Tab-separated table of C-alpha atoms and ligand atoms in Angstrom:
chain	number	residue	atom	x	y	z
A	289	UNK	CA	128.452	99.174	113.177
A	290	UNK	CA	128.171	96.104	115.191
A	291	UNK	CA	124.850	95.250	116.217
A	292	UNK	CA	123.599	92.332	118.537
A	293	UNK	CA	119.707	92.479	117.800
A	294	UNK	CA	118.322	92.334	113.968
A	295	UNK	CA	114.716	92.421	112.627
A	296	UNK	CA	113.710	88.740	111.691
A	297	UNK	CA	114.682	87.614	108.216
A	298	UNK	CA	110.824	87.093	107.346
A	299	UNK	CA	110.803	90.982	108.136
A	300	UNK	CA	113.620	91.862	105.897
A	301	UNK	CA	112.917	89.696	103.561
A	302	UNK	CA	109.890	91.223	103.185
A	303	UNK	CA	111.328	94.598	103.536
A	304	UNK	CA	113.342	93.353	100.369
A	305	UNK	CA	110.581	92.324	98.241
A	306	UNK	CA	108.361	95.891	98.889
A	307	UNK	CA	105.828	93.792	101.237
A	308	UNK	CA	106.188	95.985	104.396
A	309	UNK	CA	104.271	98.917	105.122
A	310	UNK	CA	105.987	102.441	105.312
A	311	UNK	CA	105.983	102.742	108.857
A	312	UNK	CA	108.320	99.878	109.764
A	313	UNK	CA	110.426	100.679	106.070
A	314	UNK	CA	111.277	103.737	108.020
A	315	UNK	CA	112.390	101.990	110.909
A	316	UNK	CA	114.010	99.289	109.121
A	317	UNK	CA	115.919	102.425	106.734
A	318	UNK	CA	117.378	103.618	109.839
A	319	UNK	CA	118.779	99.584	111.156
A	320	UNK	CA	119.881	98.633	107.698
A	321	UNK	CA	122.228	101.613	106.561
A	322	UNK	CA	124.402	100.846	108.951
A	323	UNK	CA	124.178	97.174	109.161
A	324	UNK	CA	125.976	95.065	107.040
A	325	UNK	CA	124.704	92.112	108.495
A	326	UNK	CA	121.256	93.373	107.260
A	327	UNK	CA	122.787	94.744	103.629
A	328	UNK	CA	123.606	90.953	103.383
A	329	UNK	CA	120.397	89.577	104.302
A	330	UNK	CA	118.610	91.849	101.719
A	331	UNK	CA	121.026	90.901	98.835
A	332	UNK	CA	120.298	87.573	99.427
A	333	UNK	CA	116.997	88.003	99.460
A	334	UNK	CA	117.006	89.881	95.939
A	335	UNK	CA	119.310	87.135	94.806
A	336	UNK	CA	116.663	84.388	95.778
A	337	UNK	CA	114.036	87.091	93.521
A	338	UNK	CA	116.474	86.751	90.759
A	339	UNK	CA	115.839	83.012	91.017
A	340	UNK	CA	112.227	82.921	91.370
A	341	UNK	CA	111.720	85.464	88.041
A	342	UNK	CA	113.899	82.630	86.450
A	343	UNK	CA	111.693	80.026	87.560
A	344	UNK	CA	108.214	82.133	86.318
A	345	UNK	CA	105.937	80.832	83.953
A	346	UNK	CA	106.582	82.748	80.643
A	347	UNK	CA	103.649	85.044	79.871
A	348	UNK	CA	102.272	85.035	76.567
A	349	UNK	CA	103.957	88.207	74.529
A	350	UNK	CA	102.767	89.879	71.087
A	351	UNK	CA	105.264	90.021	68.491
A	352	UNK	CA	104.159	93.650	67.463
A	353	UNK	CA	105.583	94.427	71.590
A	354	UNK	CA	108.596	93.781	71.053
A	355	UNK	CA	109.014	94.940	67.621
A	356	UNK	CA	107.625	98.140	69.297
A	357	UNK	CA	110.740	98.055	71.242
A	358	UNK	CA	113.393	97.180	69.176
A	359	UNK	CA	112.159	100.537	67.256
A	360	UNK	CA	112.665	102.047	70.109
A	361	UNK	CA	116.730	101.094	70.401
A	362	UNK	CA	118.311	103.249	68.221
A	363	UNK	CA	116.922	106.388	70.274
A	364	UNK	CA	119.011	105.349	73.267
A	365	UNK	CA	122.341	106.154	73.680
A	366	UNK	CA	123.997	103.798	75.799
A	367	UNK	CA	124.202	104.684	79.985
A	368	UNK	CA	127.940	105.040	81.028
A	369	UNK	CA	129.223	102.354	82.629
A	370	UNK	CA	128.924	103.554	86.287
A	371	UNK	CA	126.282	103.984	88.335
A	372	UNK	CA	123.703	106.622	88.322
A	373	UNK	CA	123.828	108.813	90.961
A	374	UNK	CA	121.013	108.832	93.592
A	375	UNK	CA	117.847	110.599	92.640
A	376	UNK	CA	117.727	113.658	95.367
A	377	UNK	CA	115.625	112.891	98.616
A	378	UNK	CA	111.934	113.209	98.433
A	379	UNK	CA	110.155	115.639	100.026
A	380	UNK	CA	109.680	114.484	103.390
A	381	UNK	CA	108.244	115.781	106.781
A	382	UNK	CA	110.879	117.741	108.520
A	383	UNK	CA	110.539	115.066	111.343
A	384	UNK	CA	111.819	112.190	109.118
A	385	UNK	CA	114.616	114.437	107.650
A	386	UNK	CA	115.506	114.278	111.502
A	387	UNK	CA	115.187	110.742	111.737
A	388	UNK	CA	117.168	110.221	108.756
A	389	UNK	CA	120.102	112.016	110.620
A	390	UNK	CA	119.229	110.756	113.979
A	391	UNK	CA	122.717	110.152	115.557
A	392	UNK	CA	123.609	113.404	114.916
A	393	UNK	CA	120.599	115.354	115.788
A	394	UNK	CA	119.207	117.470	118.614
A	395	UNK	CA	116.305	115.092	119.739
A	396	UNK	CA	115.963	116.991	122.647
A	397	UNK	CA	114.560	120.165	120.362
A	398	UNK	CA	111.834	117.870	119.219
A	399	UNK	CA	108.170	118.938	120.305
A	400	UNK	CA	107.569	116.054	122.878
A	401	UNK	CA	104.358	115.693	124.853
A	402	UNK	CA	103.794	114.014	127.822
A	403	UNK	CA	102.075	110.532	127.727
A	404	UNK	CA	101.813	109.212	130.923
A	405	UNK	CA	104.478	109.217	134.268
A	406	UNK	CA	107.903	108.603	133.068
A	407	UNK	CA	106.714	108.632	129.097
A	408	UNK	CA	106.755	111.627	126.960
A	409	UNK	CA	106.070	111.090	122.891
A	410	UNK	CA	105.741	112.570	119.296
A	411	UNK	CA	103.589	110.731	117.008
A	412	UNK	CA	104.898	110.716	113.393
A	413	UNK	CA	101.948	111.023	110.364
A	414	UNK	CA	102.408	107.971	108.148
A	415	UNK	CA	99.595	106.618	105.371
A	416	UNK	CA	100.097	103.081	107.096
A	417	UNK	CA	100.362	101.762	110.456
A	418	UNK	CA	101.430	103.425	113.480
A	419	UNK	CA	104.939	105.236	114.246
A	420	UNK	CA	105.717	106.781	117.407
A	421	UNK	CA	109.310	108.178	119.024
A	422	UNK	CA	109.151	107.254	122.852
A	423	UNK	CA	111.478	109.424	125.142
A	424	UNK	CA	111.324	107.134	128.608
A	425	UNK	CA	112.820	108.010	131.758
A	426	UNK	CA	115.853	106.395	133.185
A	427	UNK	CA	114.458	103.435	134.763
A	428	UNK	CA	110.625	103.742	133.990
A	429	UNK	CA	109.097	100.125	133.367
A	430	UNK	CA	107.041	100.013	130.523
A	431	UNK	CA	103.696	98.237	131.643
A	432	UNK	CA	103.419	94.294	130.305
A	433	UNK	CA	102.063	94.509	126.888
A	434	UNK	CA	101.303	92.260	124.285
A	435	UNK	CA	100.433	94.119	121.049
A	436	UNK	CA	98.053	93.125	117.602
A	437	UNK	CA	100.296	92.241	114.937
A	438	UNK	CA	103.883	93.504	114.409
A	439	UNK	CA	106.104	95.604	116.805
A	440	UNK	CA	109.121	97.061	115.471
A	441	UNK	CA	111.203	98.674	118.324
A	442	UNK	CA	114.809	100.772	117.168
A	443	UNK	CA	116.420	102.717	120.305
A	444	UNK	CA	118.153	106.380	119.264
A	445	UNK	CA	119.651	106.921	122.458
A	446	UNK	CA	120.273	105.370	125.444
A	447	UNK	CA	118.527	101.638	126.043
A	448	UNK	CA	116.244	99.580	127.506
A	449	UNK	CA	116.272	95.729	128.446
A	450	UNK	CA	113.037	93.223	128.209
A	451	UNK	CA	113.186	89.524	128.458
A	452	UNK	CA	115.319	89.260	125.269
A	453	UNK	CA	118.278	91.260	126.449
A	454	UNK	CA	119.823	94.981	126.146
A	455	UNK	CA	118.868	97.015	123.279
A	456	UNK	CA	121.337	99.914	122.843
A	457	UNK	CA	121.175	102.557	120.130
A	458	UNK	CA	120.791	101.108	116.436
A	459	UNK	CA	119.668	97.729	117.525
A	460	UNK	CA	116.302	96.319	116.552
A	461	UNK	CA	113.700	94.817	118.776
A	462	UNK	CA	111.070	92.707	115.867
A	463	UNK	CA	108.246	91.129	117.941
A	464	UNK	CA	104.996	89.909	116.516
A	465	UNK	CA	101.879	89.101	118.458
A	466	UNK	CA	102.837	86.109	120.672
A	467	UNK	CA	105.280	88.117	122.262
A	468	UNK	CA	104.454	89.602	125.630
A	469	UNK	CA	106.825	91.709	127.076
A	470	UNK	CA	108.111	94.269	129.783
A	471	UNK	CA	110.662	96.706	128.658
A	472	UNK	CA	112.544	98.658	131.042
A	473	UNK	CA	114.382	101.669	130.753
A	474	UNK	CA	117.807	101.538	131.638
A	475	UNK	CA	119.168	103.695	134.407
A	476	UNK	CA	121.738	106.554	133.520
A	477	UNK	CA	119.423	108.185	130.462
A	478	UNK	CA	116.562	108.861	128.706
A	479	UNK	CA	116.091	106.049	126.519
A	480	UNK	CA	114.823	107.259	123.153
A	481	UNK	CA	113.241	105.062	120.539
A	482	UNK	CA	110.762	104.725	117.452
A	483	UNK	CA	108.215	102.426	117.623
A	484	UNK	CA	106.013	101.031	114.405
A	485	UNK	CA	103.087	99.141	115.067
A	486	UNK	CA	100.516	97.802	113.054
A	487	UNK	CA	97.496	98.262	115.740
A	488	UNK	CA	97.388	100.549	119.212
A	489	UNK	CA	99.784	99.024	121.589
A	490	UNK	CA	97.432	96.760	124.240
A	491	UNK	CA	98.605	97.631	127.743
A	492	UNK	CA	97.680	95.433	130.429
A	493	UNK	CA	98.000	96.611	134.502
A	494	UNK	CA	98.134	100.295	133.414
A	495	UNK	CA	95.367	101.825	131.723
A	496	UNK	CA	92.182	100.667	132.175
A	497	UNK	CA	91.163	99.556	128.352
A	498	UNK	CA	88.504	102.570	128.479
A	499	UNK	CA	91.043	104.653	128.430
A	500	UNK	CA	93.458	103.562	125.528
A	501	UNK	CA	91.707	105.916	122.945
A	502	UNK	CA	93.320	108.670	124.690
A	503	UNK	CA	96.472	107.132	124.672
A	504	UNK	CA	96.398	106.179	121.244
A	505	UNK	CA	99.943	104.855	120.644
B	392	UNK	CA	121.692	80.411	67.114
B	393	UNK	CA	118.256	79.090	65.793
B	394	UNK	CA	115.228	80.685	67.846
B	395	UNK	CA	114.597	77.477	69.635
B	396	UNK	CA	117.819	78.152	71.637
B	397	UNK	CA	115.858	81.171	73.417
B	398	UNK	CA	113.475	79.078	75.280
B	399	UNK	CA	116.785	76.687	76.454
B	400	UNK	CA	117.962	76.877	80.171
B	401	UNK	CA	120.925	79.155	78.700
B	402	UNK	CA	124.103	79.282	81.551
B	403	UNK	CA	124.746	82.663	82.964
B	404	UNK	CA	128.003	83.353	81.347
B	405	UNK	CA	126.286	82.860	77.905
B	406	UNK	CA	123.962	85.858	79.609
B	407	UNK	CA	127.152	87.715	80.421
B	408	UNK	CA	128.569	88.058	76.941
B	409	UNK	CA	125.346	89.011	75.293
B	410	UNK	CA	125.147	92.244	77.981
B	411	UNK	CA	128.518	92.530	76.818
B	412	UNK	CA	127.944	92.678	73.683
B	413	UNK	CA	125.043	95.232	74.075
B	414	UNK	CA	127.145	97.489	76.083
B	415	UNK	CA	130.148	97.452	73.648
B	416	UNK	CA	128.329	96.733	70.402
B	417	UNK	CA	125.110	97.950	71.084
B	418	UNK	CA	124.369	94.593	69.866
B	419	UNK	CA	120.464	94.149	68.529
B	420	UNK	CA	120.557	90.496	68.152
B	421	UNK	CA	122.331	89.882	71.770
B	422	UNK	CA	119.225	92.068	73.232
B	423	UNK	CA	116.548	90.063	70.930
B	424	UNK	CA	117.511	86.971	73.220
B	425	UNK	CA	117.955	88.415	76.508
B	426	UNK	CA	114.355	90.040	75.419
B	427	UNK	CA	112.930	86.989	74.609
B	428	UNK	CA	113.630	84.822	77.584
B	429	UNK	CA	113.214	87.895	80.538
B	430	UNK	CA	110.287	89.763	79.167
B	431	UNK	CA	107.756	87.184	79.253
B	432	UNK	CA	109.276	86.614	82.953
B	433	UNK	CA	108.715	89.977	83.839
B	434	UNK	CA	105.279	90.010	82.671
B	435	UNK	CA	104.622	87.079	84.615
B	436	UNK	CA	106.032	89.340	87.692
B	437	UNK	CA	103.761	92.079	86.948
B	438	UNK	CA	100.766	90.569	86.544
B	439	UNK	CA	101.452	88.489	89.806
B	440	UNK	CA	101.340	91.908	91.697
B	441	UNK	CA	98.513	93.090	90.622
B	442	UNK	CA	99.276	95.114	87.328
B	443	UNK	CA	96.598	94.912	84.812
B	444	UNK	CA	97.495	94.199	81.675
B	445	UNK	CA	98.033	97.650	79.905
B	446	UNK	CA	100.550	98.653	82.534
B	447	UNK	CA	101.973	95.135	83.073
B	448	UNK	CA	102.880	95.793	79.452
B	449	UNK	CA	104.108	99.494	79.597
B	450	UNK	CA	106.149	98.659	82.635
B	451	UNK	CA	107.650	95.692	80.615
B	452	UNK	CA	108.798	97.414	78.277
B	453	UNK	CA	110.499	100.281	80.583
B	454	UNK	CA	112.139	97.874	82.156
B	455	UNK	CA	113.362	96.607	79.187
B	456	UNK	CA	114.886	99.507	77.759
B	457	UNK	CA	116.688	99.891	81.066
B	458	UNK	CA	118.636	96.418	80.383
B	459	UNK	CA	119.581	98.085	77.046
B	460	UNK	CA	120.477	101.549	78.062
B	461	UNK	CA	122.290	100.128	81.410
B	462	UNK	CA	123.799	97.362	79.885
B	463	UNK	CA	126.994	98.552	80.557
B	464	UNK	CA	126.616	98.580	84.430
B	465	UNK	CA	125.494	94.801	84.582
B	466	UNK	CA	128.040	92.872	86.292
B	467	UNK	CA	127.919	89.202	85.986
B	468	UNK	CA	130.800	88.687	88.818
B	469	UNK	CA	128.409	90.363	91.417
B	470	UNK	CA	125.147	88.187	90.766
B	471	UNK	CA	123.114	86.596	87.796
B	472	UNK	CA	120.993	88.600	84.786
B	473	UNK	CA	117.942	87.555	86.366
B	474	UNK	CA	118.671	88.810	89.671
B	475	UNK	CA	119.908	91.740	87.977
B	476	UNK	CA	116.833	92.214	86.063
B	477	UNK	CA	114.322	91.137	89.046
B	478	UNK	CA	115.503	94.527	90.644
B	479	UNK	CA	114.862	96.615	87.904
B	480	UNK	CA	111.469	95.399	87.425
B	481	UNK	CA	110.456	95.265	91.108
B	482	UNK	CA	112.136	98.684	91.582
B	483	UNK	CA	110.213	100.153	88.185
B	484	UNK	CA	106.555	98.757	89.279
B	485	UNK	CA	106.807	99.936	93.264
B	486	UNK	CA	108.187	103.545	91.908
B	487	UNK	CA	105.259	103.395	89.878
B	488	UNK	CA	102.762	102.732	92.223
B	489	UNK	CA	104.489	105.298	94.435
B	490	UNK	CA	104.435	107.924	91.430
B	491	UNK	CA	100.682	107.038	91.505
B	492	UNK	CA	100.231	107.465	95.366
B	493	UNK	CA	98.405	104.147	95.460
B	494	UNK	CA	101.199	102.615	97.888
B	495	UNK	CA	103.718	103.908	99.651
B	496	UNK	CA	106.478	101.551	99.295
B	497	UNK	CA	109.954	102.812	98.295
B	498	UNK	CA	112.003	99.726	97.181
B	499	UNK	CA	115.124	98.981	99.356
B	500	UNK	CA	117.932	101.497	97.743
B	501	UNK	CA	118.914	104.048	100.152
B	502	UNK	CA	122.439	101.553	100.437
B	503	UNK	CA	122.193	100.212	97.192
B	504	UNK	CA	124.892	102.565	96.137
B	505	UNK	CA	127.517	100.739	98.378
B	506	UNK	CA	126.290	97.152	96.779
B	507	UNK	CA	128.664	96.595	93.982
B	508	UNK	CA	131.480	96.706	96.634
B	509	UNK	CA	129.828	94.974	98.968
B	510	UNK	CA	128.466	91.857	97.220
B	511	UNK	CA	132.083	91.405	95.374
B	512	UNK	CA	133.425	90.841	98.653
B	513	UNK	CA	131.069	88.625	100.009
B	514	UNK	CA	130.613	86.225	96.810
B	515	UNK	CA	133.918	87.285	95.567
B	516	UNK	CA	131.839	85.144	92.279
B	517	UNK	CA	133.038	84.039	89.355
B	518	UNK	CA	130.325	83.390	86.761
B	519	UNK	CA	130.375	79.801	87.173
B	520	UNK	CA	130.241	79.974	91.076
B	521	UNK	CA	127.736	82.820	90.486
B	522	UNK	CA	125.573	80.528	88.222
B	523	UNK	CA	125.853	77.277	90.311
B	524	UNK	CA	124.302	79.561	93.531
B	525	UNK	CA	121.209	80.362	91.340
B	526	UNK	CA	120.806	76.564	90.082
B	527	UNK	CA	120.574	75.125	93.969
B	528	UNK	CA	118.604	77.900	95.235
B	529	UNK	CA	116.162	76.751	92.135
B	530	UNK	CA	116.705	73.123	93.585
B	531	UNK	CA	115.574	74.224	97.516
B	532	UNK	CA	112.618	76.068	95.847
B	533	UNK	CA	111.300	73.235	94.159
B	534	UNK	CA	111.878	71.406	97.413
B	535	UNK	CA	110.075	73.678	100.107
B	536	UNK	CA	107.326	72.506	101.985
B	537	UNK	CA	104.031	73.767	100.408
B	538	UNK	CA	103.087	76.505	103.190
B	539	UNK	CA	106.425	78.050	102.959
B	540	UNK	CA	106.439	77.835	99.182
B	541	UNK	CA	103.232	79.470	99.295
B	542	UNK	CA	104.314	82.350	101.697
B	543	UNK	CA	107.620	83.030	99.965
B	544	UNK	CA	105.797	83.320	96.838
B	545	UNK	CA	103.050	85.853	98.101
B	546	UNK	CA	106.000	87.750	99.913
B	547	UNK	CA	108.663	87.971	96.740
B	548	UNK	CA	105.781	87.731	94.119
B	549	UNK	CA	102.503	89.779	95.125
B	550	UNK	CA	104.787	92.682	97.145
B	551	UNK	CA	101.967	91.444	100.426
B	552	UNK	CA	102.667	92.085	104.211
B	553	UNK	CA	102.674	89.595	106.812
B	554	UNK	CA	99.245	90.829	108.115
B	555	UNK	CA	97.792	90.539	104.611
B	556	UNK	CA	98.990	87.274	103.785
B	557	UNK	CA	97.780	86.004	107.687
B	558	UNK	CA	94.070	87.474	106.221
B	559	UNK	CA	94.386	85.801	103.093
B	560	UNK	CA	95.342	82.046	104.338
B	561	UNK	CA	93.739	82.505	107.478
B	562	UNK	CA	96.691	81.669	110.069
B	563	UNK	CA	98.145	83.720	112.608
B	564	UNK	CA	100.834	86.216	111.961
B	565	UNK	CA	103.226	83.981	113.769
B	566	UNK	CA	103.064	81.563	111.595
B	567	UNK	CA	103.683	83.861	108.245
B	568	UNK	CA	106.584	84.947	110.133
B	569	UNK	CA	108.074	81.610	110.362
B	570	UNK	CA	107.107	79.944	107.437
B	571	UNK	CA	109.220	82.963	105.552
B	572	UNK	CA	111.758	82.733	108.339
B	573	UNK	CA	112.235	79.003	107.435
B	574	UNK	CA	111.652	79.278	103.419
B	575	UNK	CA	114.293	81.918	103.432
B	576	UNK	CA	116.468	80.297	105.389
B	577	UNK	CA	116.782	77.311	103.284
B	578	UNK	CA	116.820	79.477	100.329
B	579	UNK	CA	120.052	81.606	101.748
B	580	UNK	CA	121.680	78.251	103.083
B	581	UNK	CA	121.610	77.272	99.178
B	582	UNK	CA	122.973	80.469	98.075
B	583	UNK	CA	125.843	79.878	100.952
B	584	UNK	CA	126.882	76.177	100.078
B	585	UNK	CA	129.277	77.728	97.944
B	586	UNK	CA	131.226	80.101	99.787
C	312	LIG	ZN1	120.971	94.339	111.247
């Protein structure tokens, strides 16, 4: 897949190193398995780990630890030389099994609720952070909004331009707090994303702040 | 080899025959000095994120037992030991934690399978070009500013988010972004001068 619009490297860099929370690691699943571009930004970033373990301080180490483990040596046999296969899928929400297959799925079966004019939504359960999948109607403008902390924007279907440029499906929209910005909706469908956030989404010129808990994206 | 050669800056091809030699020998004495010089590394890793001692220790030694088991599916055209090795202990401590339902991290795998393909044809390494990558991306390291060495580290080293490592140094979020942006940057140009 070609894409034009990546997360930022400090995003999957961090995504490499297990430093982002599992709300954006689902977004950033979806991006990277069929992004090379991104495959080759994480390998370099595990390539620049190998480097820094290299570079570590030794830690001090008991003698009787690693006899422990050379005792331990015979009672392996040896791994074939290929790799393991890949340990079966956890057991995950049916919504994220979805997700996982989302160019292929019926999104329209999904259990959406309306939001506000033009906006219908299904929040997704996750122990960090906020994830949300966003169903807009063809040419709804998204009110200005700057947000607290990250923003991680991946369309499904359809697209939507902003400031930046077009996002069509697969590509990545990575903002962070100095960003404000105005997404629109483009024209001929339903534009369909998922949408992590660390904190509620702050809209400005739509809902009056009172009202925000009730829109809790 | 006397015992002081463990501690030596040893070149990654010297690493390559000793996993060769514990895939095809099951070689004790090649795994003594791969143990030597990566497990106190790994500890160091460990403890960095957060793992007390005890577990630091039992991870360590999983991990280790991995390199001997899974010797045979080390490749040293594809990327260094240590790089090699860095996964394997990342991946082991964030399963862990996982396992434990402290934090919900699942290390980057889901394409790992594809990798081995993949990295072959964009290093298309030999061992020397492989080993010369990881010696100037050891030079830029030493060389990065000290906010970007210090954000890099907190990143790759203590598993932290952006918004935690804004808390802990007090800046904005913008600028953990592009401190990493830049460290990494540098760090990937280093690994690229020799493509
Ligand atoms: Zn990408």
């Amino acid at each position: 897949m070609n894409m034009l619009f990546h997360p930022d490297d400090a995003t999957l860099a961090s995504y490499a190193a297990c430093g982002v929370e599992r709300n954006y690691s689902i977004v950033l699943d979806l991006h990277i398995r069929e992004c090379r571009h991104c495959q080759q930004r994480i390998s370099d970033a595990d390539h620049i780990g190998g480097a820094l373990l290299q570079a570590l301080p030794a830690a001090p180490l008991g003698q009787e630890q690693k006899a422990a483990v050379m005792a331990l040596l015979d009672g392996i046999a040896p791994a074939p030389g290929v790799k393991a296969p890949a340990p079966a899928p956890e057991e995950m929400p049916k919504i994220l099994e979805v997700l996982r297959n989302w160019r292929q799925a019926d999104l329209d079966a999904l259990p959406w609720k309306p939001m506000a004019p033009g906006i219908r939504r299904i929040p997704i359960e996750v122990p960090q952070g906020r994830l949300n999948l966003l169903r807009i109607a063809p040419g709804t403008c998204l009110p200005v909004h700057s947000h607290q902390g990250n923003e991680l924007t991946m369309v499904l279907r359809g697209s939507f331009s902003d400031e930046i440029g077009r996002f069509t499906p697969g590509n990545v929209a990575d903002l962070d707090d100095d960003v404000e910005h105005q997404p629109i909706a483009d024209r001929d469908e339903d534009c369909i994303c998922l949408v992590a956030t660390d904190a509620p989404l702050r809209f400005r010129d739509w809902l009056p702040q009172l009202l925000q808990p009730l829109f809790r994206l | 080899m006397s015992p002081q050669a463990n501690n030596e800056r040893v070149g990654d091809a010297h690493w390559a025959e000793l996993m060769a030699r514990i895939a095809d020998n099951r070689d004790k004495n090649a795994f003594s000095r791969v143990y030597d010089h990566f497990a106190p590394r790994v500890k160091s890793y460990l403890l960095g994120q957060g793992a007390q001692e005890a577990l630091a220790d039992e991870l360590l030694q999983a991990a280790l037992l991995q390199v001997w088991e899974k010797a045979g599916q080390f490749n040293a055209r594809v990327g260094s030991l240590s790089t090699w090795i860095y996964r394997i202990a990342r991946n082991r401590y964030f399963d862990h934690l996982r396992r434990e339902r402290v934090r919900d991290r699942p290390p980057p795998d889901a394409w790992l399978q594809q990798e081995d393909e993949f990295e072959r044809e964009v290093h298309g390494g030999t061992q020397t070009e492989v080993e010369r990558e990881r010696l100037s991306v050891e030079n830029a390291l030493k060389q990065l500013p000290s906010r970007q060495a210090q954000v890099l580290y907190m990143s790759f080293y203590q598993g932290k988010t952006h918004v935690e490592i804004a808390g802990e140094m007090d800046i904005p979020l913008g600028s953990v972004k592009s401190s990493l942006r830049l460290a990494f940057e540098k760090l990937r140009c280093s690994l690229g001068a020799h493509l």
